[in-house]
mmCIF file of C-alpha atoms in Angstrom:
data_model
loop_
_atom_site.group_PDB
_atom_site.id
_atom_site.type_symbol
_atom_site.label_atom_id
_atom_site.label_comp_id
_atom_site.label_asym_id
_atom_site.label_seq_id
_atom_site.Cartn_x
_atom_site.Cartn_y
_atom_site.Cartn_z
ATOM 1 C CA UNK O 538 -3.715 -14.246 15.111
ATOM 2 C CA UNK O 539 -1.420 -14.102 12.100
ATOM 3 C CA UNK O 540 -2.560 -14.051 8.687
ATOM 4 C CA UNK O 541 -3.055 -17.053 6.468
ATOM 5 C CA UNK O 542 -0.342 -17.598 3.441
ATOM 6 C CA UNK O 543 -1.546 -17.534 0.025
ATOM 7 C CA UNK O 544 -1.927 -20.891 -1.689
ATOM 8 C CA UNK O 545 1.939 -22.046 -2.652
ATOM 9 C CA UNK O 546 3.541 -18.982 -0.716
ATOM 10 C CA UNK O 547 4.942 -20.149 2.569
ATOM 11 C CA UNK O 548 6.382 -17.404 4.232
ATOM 12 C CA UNK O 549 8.036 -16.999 8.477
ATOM 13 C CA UNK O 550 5.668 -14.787 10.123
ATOM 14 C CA UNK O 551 6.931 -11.576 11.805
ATOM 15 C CA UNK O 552 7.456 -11.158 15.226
ATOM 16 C CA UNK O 553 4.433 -10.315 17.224
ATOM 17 C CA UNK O 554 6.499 -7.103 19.772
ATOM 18 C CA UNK O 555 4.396 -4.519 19.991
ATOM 19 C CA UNK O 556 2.002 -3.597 22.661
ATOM 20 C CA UNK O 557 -0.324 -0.874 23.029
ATOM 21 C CA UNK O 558 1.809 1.655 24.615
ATOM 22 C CA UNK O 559 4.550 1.812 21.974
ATOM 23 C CA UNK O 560 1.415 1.647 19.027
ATOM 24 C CA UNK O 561 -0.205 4.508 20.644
ATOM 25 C CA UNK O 562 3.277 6.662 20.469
ATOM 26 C CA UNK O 563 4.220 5.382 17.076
ATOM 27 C CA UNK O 564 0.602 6.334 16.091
ATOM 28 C CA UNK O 565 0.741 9.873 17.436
ATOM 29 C CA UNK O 566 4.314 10.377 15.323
ATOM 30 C CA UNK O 567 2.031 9.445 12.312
ATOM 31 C CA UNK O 568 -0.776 11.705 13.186
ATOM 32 C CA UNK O 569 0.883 14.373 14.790
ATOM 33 C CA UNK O 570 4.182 14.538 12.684
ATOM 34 C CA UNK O 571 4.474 18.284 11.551
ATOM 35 C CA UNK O 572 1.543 18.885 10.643
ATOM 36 C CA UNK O 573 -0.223 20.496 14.045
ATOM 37 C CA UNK O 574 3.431 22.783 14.295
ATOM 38 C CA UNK O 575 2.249 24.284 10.748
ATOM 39 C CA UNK O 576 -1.897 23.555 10.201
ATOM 40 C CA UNK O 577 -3.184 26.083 12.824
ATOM 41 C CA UNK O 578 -2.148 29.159 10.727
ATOM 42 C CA UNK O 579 -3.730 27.668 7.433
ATOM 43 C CA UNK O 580 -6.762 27.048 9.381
ATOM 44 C CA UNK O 581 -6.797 30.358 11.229
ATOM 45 C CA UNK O 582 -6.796 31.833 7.846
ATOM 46 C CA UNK O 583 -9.853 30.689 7.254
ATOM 47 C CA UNK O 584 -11.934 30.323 10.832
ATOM 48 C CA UNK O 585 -10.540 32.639 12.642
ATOM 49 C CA UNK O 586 -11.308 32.351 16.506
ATOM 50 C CA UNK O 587 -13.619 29.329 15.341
ATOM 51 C CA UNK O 588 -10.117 27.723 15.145
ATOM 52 C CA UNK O 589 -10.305 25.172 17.997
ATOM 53 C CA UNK O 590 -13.702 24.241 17.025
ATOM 54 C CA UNK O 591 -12.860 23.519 13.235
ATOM 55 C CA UNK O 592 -10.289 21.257 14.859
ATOM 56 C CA UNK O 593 -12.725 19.312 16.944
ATOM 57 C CA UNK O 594 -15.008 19.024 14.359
ATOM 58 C CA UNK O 595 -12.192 17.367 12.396
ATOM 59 C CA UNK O 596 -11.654 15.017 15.186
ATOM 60 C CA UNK O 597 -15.048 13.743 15.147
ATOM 61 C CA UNK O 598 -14.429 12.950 11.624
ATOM 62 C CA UNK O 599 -11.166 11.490 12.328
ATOM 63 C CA UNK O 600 -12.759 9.127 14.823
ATOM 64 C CA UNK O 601 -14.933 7.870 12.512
ATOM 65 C CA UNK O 602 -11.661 6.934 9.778
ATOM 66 C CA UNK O 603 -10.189 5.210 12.836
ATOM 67 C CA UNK O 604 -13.172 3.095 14.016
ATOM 68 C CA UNK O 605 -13.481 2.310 9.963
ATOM 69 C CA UNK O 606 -9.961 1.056 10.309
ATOM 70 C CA UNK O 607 -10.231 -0.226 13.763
ATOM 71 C CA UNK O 608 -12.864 -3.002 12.329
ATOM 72 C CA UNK O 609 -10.842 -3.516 9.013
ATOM 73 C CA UNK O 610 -7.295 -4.653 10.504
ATOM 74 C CA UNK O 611 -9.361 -7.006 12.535
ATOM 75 C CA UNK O 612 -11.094 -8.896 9.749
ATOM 76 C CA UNK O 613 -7.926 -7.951 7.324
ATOM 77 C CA UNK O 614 -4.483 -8.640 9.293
ATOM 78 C CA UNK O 615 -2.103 -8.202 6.754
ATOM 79 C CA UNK O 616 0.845 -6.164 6.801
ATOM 80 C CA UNK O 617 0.055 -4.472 3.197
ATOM 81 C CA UNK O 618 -2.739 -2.201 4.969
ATOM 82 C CA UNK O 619 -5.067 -1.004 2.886
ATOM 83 C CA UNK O 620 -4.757 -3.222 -0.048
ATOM 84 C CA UNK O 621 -5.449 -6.260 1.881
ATOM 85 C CA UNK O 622 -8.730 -4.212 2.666
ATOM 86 C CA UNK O 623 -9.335 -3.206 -1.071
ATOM 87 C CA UNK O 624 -8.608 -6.911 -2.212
ATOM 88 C CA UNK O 625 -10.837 -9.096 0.149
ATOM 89 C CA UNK O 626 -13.735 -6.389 -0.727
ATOM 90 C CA UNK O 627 -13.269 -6.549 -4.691
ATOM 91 C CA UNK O 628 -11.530 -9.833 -5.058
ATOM 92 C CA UNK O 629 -9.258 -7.851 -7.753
ATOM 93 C CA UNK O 630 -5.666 -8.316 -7.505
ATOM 94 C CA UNK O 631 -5.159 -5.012 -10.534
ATOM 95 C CA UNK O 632 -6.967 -2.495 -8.273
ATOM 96 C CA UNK O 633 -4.984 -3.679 -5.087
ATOM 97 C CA UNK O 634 -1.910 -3.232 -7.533
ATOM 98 C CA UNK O 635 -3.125 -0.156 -8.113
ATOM 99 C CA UNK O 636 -3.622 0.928 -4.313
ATOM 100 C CA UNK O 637 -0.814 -0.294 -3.579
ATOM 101 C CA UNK O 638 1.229 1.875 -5.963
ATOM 102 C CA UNK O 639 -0.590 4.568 -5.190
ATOM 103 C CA UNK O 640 -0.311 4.160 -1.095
ATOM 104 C CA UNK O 641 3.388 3.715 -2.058
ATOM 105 C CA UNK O 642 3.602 6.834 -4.277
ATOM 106 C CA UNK O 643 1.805 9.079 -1.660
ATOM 107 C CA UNK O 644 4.237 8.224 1.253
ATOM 108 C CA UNK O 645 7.417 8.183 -0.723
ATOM 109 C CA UNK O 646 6.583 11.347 -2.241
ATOM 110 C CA UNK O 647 5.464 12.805 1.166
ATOM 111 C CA UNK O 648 8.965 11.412 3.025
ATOM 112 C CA UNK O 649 11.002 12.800 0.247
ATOM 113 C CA UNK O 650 9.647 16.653 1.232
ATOM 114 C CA UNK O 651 9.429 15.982 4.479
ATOM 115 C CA UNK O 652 13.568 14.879 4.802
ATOM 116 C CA UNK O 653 14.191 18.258 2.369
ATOM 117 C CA UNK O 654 12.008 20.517 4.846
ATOM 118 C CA UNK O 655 13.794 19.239 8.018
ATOM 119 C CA UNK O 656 17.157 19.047 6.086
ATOM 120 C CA UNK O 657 16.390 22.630 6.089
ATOM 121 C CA UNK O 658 15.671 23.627 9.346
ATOM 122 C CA UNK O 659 19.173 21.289 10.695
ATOM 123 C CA UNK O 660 21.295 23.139 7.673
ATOM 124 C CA UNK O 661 21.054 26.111 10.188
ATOM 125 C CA UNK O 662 23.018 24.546 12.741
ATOM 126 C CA UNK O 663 25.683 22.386 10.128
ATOM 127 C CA UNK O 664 27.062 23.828 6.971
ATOM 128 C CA UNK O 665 26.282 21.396 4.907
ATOM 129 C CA UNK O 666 24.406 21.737 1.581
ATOM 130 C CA UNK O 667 20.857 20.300 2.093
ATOM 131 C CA UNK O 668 20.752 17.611 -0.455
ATOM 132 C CA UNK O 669 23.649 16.396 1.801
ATOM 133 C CA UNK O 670 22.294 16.540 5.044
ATOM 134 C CA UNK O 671 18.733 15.180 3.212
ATOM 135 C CA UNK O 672 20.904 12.296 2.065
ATOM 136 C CA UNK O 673 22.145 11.595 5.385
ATOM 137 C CA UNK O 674 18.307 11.591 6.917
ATOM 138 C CA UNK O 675 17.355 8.818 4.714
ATOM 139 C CA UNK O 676 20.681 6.531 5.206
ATOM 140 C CA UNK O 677 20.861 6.950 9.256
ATOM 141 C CA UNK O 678 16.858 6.185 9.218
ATOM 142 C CA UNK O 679 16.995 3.786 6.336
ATOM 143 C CA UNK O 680 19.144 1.913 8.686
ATOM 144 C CA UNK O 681 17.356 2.583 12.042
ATOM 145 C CA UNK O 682 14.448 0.836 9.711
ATOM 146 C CA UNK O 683 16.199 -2.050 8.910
ATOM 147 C CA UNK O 684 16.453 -3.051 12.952
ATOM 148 C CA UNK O 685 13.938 -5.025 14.552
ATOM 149 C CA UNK O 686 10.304 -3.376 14.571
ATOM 150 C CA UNK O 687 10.983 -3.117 18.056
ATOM 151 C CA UNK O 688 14.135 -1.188 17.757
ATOM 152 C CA UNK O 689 12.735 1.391 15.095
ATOM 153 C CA UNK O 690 8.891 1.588 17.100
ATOM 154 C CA UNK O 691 10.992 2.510 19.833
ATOM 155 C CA UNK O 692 13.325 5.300 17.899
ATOM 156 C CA UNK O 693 9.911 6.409 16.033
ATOM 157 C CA UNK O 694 8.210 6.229 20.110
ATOM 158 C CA UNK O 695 10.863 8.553 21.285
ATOM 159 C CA UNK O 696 10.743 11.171 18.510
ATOM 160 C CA UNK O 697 6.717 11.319 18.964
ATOM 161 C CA UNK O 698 7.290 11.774 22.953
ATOM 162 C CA UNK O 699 9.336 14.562 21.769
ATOM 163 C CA UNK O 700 6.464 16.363 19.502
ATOM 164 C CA UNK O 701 4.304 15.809 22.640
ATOM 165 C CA UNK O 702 6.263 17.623 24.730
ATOM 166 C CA UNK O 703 6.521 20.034 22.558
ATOM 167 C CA UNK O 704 2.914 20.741 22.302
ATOM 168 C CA UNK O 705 2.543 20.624 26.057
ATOM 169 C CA UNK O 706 5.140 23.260 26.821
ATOM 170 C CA UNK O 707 2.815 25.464 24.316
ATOM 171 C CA UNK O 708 -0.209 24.897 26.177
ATOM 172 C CA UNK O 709 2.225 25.419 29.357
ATOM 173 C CA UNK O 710 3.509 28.494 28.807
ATOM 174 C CA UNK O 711 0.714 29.769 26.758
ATOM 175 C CA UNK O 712 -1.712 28.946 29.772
ATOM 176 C CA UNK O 713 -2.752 32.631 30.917
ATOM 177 C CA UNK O 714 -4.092 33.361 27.900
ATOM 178 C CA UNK O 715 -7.073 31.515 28.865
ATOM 179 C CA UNK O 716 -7.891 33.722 31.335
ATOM 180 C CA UNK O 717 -9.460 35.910 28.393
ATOM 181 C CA UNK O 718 -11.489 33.375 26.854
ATOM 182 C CA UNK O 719 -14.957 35.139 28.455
ATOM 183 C CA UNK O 720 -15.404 37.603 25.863
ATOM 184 C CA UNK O 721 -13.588 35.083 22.729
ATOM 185 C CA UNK O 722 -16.743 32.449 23.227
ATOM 186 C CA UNK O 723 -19.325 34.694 21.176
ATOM 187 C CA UNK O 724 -16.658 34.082 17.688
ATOM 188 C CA UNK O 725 -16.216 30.547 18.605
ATOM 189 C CA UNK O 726 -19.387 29.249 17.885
ATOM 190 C CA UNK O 727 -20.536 29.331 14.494
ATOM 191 C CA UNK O 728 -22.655 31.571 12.463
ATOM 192 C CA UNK O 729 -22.196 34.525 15.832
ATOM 193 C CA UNK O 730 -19.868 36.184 13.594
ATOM 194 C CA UNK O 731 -18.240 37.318 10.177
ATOM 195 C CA UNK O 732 -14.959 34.781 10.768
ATOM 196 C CA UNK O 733 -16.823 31.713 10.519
ATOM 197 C CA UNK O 734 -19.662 31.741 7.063
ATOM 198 C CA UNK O 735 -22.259 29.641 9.182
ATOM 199 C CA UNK O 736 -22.439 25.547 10.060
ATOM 200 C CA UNK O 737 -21.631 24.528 6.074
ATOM 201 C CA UNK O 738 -18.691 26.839 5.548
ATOM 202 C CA UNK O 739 -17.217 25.418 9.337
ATOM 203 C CA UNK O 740 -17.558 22.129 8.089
ATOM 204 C CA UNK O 741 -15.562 23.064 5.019
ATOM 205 C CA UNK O 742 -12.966 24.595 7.190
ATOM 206 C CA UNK O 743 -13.004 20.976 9.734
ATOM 207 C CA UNK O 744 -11.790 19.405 6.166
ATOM 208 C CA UNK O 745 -8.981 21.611 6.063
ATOM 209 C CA UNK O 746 -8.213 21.216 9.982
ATOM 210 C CA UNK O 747 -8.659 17.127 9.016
ATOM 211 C CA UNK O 748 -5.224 16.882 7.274
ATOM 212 C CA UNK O 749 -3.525 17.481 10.736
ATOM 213 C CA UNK O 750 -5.795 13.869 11.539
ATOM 214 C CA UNK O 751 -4.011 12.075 8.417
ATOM 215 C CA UNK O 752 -1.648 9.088 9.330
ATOM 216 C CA UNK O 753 -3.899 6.946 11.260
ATOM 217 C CA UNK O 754 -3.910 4.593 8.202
ATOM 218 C CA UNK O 755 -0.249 3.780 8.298
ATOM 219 C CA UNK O 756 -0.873 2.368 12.104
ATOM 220 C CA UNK O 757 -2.529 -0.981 10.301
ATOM 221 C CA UNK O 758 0.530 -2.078 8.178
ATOM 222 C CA UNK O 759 1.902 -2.529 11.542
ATOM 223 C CA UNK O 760 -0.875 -5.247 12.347
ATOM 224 C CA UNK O 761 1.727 -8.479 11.718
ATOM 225 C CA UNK O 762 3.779 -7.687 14.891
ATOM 226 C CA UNK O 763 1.488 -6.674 17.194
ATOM 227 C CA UNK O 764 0.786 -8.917 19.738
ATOM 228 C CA UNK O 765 -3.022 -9.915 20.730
ATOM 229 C CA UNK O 766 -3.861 -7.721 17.172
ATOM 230 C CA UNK O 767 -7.554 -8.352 17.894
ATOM 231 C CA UNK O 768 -7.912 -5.851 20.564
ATOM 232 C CA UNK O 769 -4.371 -3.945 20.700
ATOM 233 C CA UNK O 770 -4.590 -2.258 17.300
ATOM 234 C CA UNK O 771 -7.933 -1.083 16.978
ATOM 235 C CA UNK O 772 -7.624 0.530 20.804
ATOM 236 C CA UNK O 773 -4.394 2.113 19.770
ATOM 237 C CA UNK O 774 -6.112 3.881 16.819
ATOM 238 C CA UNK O 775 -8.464 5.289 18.572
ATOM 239 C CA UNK O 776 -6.441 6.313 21.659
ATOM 240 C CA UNK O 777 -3.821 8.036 19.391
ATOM 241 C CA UNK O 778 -6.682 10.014 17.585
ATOM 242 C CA UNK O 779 -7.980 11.051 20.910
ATOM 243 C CA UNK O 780 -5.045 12.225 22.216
ATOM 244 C CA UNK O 781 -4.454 14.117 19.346
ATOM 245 C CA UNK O 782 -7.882 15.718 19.126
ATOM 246 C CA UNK O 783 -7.228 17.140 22.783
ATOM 247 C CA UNK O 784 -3.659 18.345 22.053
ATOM 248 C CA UNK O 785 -4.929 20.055 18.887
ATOM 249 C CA UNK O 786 -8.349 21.497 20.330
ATOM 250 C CA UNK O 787 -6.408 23.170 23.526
ATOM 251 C CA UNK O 788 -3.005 24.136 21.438
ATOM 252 C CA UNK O 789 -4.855 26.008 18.628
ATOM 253 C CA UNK O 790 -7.135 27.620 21.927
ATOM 254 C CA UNK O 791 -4.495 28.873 23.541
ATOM 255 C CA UNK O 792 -2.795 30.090 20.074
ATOM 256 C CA UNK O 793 -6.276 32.144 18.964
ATOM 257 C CA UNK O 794 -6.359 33.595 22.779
ATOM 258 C CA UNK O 795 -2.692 34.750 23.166
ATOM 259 C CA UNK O 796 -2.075 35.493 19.494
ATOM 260 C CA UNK O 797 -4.634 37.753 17.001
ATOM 261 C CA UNK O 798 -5.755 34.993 14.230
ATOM 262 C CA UNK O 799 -4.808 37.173 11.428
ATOM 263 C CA UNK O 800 -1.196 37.007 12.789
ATOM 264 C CA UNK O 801 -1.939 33.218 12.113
ATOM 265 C CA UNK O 802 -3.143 33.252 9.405
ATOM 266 C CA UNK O 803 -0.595 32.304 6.536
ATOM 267 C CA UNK O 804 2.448 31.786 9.289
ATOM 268 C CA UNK O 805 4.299 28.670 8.535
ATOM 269 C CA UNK O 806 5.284 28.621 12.331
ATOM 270 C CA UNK O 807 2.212 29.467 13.899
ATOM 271 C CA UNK O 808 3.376 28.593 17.047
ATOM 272 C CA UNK O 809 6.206 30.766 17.294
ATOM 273 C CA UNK O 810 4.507 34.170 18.509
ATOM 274 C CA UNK O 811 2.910 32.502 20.872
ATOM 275 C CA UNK O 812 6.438 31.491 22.394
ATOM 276 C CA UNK O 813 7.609 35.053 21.566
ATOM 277 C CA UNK O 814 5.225 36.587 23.577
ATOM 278 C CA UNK O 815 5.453 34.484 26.472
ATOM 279 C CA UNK O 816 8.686 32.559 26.394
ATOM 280 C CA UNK O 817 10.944 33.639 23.857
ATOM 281 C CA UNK O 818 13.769 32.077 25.618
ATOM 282 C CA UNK O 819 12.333 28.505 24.698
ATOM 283 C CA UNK O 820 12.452 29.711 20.856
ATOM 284 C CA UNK O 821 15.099 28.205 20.509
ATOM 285 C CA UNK O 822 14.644 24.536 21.841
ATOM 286 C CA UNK O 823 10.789 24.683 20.272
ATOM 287 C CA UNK O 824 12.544 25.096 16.708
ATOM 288 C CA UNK O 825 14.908 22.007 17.702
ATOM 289 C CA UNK O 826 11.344 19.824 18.879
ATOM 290 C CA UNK O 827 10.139 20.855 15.394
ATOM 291 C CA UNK O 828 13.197 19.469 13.285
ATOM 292 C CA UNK O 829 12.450 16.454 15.256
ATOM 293 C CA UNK O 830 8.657 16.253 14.683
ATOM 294 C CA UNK O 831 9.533 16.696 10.723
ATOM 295 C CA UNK O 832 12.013 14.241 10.848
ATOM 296 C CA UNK O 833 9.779 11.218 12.474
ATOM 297 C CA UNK O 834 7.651 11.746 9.459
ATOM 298 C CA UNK O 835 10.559 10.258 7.600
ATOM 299 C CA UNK O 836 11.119 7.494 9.423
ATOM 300 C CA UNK O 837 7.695 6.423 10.157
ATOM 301 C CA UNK O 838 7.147 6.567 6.084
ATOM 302 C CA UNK O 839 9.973 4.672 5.905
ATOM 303 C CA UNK O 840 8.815 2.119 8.273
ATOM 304 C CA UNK O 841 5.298 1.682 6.360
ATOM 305 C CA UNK O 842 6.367 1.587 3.076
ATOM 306 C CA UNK O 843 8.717 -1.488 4.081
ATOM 307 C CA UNK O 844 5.811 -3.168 5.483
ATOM 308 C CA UNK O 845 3.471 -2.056 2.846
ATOM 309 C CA UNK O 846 5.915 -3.808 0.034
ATOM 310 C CA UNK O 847 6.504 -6.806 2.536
ATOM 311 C CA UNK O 848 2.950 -7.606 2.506
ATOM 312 C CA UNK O 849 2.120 -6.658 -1.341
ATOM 313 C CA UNK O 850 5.449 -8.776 -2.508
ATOM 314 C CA UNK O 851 3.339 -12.037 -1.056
#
């Protein structure tokens, strides 16, 4: 169904394209992002082998965001997200101004450090100063943007198959590791031992492991071209959560089994000993998958904050 005009503001309606398959992908680029390819060492810090469980725990609490959201874009299908929400709840159009600006600020802000993080990691492969090769993010994606939604879902599809893969070839290749999980159970669960404080100070922890969740919101300013919204969008929330609940509860496994936590702990490429100790050859490529993952991040903020001032300039 597409969402009623305002009194005196006609307006075409966008082009219902999207199905479920190429939400779910653009939704685990949003969730995923870079955020799993950096979080487990933060967390580790803090859990320790309770790792994996503080991400499950977050999971839960993501699901319950994305069934929040899952009901919302079906009463509230409007491209604007989350101030369509705020305004049919309060009737005030100064605190959906507000949201709005705010929602704005947030994912500017966040694409602006993402595109100077990934600028970067490409600056060691081109000689290029990094404002430069920041510059050039923005433009080539600004323009990928500009496409049809279908066109840009499908660039922003691609780059999330790509963080995917990524994760899988860590779970892959970090497989053998759990054959040692046996004796790692006991400092899994909480309150057994001295890494994890007891039940409230793992729930604290599952709030730190819950940023990895964040981006499931930006899935409902896509809600004006999805096709059959009613039952397509809120299904593609949830799937893309699940999916990346199990990627994150097995990946940060197998990196607490094959790696000590406090090596973890504090490593802005957690990932990377687990590669060194059992595929260092892949180092390599797996640096390459996370220039990509960073980079989606741009384009998907891109792509929401378009829709997001579509829908707030009506």
């Amino acid at each position: 169904m597409t969402a009623a005009p305002r009194p005196g503001h006609q307006h075409e309606p966008l082009a219902r394209t999207l199905g479920i398959a190429s939400l779910v992908l653009y939704g685990l680029g949003t969730i995923i992002g870079a955020g799993i390819y950096v979080l487990v060492g933060e967390v580790a810090s803090e859990a320790g082998a309770a790792t994996p469980l503080a991400f499950v725990l977050a999971g839960v609490l993501a699901s319950l965001t994305g069934l929040s959201y899952a009901e919302l874009v079906g009463r509230n299908p409007a491209a604007e997200g989350s101030v369509a929400f705020v305004h049919h709840a309060f009737g005030s159009r100064l605190l959906s101004l507000v949201t709005g600006i705010a929602f704005a600020a947030v994912t500017i802000v966040a694409s602006a450090s993402i595109t100077l993080g990934g600028a970067a990691y490409v600056a060691r492969w081109i000689d290029l100063p990094q404002p430069v090769i920041g510059g050039a993010v923005v433009v080539v994606f600004t323009a990928i943007a500009c496409l049809r939604v279908t066109e840009s879902v499908r660039v922003a599809a691609l780059f999330s198959a790509v963080e995917v893969v990524g994760l899988l070839v860590v779970i892959a290749v970090g497989s053998p590791s759990l054959s040692g999980i046996g004796p790692e159970l006991a400092a899994m669960i909480p309150g057994s031992t001295d890494g994890w404080l007891g039940l409230g100070a793992g729930t604290f922890i599952a709030f730190i492991a819950f940023f990895a969740y964040i981006g499931s919101e930006g899935m409902a300013n896509m809600v004006e071209e999805t096709a059959d919204v009613g039952r397509t969008l809120p299904r593609a929330i949830l799937v893309a959560i699940a999916i990346s609940g199990i990627l994150y509860g097995v990946v940060s496994l197998i990196a607490v089994l094959a790696v000590e936590p406090e090596e973890l702990a504090g490593n802005p490429a957690p990932l990377i000993p687990v590669l060194e100790r059992y595929a260092p050859q892949m180092i390599g490529t797996f640096a390459a998958v996370a220039v990509v993952a960073t980079l989606n991040g741009v384009l998907i903020g891109i792509v929401v904050a378009a829709r997001l001032a579509y829908g707030m300039a009506r």
